[in-house]
mmCIF file of C-alpha atoms in Angstrom:
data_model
loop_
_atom_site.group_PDB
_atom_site.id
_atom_site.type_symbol
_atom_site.label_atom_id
_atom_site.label_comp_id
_atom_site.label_asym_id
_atom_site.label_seq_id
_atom_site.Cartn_x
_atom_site.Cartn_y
_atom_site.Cartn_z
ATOM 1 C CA UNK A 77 -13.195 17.329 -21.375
ATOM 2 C CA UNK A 78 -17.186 16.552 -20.900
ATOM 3 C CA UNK A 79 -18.396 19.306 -18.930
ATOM 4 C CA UNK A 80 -21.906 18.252 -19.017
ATOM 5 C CA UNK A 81 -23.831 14.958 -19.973
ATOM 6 C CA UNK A 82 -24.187 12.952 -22.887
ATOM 7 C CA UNK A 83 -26.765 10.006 -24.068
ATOM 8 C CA UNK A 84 -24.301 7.712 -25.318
ATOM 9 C CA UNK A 85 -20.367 6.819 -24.930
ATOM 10 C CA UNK A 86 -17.537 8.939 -26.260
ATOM 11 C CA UNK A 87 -14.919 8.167 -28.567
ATOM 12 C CA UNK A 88 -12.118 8.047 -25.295
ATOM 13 C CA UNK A 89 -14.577 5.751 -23.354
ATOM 14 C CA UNK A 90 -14.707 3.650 -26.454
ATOM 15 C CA UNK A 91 -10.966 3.557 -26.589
ATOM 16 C CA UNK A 92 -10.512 2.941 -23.298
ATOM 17 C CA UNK A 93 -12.764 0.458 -22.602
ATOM 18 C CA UNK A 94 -10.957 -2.234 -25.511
ATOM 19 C CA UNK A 95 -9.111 -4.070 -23.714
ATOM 20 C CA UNK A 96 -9.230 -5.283 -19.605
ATOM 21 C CA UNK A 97 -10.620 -1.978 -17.679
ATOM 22 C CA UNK A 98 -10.997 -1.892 -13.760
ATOM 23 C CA UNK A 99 -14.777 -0.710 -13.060
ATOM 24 C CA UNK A 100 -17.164 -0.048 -10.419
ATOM 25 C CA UNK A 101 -20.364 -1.902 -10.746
ATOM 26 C CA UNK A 102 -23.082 -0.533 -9.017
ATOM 27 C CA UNK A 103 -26.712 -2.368 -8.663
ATOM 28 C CA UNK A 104 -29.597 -2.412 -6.045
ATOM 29 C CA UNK A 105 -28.797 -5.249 -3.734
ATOM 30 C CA UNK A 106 -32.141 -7.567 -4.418
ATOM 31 C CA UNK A 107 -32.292 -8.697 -0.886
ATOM 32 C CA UNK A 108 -31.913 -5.417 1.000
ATOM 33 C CA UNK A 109 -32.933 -2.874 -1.854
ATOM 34 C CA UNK A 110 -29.913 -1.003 -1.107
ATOM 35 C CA UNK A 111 -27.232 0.412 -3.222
ATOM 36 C CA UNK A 112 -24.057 -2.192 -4.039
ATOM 37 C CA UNK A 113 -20.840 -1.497 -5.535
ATOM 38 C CA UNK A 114 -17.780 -4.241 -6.813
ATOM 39 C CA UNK A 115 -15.092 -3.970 -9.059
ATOM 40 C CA UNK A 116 -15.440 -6.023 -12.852
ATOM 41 C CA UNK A 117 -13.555 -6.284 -15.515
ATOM 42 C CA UNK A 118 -15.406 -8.111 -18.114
ATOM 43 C CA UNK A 119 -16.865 -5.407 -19.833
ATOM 44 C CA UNK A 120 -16.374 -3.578 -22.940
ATOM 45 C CA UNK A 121 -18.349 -1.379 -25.721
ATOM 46 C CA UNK A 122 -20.221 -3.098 -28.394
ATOM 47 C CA UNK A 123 -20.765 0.510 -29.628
ATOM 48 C CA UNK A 124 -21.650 3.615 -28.157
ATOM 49 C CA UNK A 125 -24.836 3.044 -26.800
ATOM 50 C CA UNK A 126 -24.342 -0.546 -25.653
ATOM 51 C CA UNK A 127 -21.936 -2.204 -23.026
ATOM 52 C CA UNK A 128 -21.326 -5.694 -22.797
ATOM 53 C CA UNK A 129 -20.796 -7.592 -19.350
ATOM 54 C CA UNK A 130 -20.222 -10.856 -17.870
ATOM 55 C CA UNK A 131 -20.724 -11.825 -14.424
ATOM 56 C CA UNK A 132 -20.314 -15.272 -12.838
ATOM 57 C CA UNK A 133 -23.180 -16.962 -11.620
ATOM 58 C CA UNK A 134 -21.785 -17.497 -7.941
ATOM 59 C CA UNK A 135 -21.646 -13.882 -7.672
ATOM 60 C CA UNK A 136 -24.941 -11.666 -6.311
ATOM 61 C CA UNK A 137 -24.554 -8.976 -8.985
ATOM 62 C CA UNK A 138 -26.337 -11.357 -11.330
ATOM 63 C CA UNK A 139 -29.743 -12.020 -9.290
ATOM 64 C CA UNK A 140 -29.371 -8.154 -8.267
ATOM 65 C CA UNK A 141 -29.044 -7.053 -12.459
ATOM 66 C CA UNK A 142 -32.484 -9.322 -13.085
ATOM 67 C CA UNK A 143 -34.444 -7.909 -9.798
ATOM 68 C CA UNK A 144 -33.422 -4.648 -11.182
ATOM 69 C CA UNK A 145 -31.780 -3.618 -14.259
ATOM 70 C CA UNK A 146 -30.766 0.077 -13.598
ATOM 71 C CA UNK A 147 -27.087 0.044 -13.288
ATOM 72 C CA UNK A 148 -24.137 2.482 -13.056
ATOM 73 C CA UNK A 149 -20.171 1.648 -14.332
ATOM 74 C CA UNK A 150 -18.076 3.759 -13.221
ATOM 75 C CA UNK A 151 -14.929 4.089 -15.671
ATOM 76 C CA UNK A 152 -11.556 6.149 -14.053
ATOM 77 C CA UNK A 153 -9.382 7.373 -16.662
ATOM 78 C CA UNK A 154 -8.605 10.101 -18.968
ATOM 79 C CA UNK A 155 -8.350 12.525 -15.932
ATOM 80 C CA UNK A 156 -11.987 11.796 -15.358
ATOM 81 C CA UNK A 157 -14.418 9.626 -13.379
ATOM 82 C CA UNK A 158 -17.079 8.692 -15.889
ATOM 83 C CA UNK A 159 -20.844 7.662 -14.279
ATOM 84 C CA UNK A 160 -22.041 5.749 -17.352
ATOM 85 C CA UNK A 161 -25.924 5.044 -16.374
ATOM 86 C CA UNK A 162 -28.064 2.453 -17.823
ATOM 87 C CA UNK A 163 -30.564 -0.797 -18.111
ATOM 88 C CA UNK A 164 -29.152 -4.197 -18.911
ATOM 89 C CA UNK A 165 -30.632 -7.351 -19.919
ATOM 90 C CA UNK A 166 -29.441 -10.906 -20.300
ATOM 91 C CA UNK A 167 -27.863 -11.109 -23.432
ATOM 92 C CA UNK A 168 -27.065 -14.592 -22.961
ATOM 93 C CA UNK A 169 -27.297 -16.969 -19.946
ATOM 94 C CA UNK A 170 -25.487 -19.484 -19.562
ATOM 95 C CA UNK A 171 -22.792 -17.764 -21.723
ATOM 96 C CA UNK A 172 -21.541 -20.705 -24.249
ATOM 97 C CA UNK A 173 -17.767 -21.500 -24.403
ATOM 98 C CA UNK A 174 -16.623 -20.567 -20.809
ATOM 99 C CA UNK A 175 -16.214 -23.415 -18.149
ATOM 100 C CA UNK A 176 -18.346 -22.360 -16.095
ATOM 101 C CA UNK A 177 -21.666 -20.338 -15.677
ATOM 102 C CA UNK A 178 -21.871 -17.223 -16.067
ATOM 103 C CA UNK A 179 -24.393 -14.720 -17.415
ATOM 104 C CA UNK A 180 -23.704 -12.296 -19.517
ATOM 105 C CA UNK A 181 -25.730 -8.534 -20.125
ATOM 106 C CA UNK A 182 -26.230 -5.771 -22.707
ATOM 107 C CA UNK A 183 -26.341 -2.348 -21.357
ATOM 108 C CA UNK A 184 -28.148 -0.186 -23.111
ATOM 109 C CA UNK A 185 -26.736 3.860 -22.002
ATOM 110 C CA UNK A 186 -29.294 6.011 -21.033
ATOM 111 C CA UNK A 187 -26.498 8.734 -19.600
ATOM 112 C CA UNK A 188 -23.205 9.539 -19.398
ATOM 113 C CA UNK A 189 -21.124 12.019 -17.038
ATOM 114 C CA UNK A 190 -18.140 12.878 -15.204
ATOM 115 C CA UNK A 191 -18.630 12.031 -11.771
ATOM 116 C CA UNK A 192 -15.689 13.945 -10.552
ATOM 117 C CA UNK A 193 -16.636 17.682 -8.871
ATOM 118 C CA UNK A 194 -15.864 20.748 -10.306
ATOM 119 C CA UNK A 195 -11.708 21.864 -10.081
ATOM 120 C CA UNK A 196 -10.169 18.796 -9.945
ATOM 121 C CA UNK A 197 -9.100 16.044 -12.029
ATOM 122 C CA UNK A 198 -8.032 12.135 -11.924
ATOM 123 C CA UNK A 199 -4.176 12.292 -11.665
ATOM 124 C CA UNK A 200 -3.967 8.538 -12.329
ATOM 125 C CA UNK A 201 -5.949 5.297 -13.041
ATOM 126 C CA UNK A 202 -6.450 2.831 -10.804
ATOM 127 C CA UNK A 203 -4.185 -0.235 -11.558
ATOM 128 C CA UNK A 204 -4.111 -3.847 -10.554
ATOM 129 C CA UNK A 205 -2.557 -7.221 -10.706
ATOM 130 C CA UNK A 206 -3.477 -10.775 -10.655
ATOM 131 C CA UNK A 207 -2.162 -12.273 -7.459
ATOM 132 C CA UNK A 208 -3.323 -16.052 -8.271
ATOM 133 C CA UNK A 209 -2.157 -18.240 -11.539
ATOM 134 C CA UNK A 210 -1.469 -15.240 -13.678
ATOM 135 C CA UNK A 211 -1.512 -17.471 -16.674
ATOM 136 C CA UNK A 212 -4.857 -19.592 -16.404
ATOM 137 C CA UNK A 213 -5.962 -15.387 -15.337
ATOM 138 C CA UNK A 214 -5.166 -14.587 -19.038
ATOM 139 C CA UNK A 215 -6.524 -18.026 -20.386
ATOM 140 C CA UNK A 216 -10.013 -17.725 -18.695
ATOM 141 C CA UNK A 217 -9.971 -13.915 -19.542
ATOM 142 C CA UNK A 218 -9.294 -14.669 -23.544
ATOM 143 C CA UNK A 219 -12.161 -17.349 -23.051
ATOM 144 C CA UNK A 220 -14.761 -14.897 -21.655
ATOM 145 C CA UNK A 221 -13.965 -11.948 -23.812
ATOM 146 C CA UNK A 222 -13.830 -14.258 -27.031
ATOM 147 C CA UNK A 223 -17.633 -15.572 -25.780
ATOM 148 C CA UNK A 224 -18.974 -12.392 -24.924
ATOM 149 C CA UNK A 225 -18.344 -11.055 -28.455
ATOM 150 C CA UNK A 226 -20.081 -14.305 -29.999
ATOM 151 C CA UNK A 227 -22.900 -13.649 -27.459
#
């Protein structure tokens, strides 16, 4: 259990975060300076200090991530809510060998908690499904994840 903070990721983040994990995003909108929040799933660690992300181009999280790098993901699992705080930067844009463009960011961790309030924990993980071509779903998500770790 993490009580308190830490400055980098923990072993059970690390293990969770391997394969497909459903995440918060959250970024300063860069047209209203306001907080934003949407769900990703093309992140995972490089290490402890660093996450890797991908985000489409058509999407705003992209423009909002170069107005202003500060981020939070927000990981459920493990009975906790983890706040993992920290600055990206483009690690490659246009990421090469997906079929379309999309930009993908290092996250450097400045700070990590559990967001959850004190006496209670997560009794389960959010869980999804693909509701359109599971199949070319899988194929673009092999494509990404394979680019993002030649990135």
């Amino acid at each position: 259990m993490m009580s308190q903070h830490t400055t980098q990721l923990t072993e059970t983040l690390i293990q969770k975060m391997q394969s497909e994990t459903f995440v918060l995003l959250n970024t300063v909108d860069a047209e209203s300076g306001g907080p934003t929040s949407s769900v990703v799933s093309w992140v995972y660690p490089v290490d402890a200090q660093t996450l890797r992300l991908t985000i489409d181009h058509r999407s705003r999280l992209v423009a909002n991530i170069k107005n202003n790098p500060l981020v939070t993901i927000t990981v459920f699992g493990d009975e906790h809510v983890f706040a993992i705080n920290g600055r990206a930067e483009v690690r490659q844009d246009p990421l090469n060998g997906v079929p379309f463009d999309m930009c993908c960011f290092d996250i450097h961790v400045e700070f990590v908690r559990n967001a959850l309030f004190h006496g209670i924990q997560l009794a389960s993980s959010p869980e999804y499904i693909k509701i359109h071509d599971e199949q070319a779903a899988k194929m673009l998500d092999g494509q990404v994840f394979a680019a993002m770790r030649k990135a």
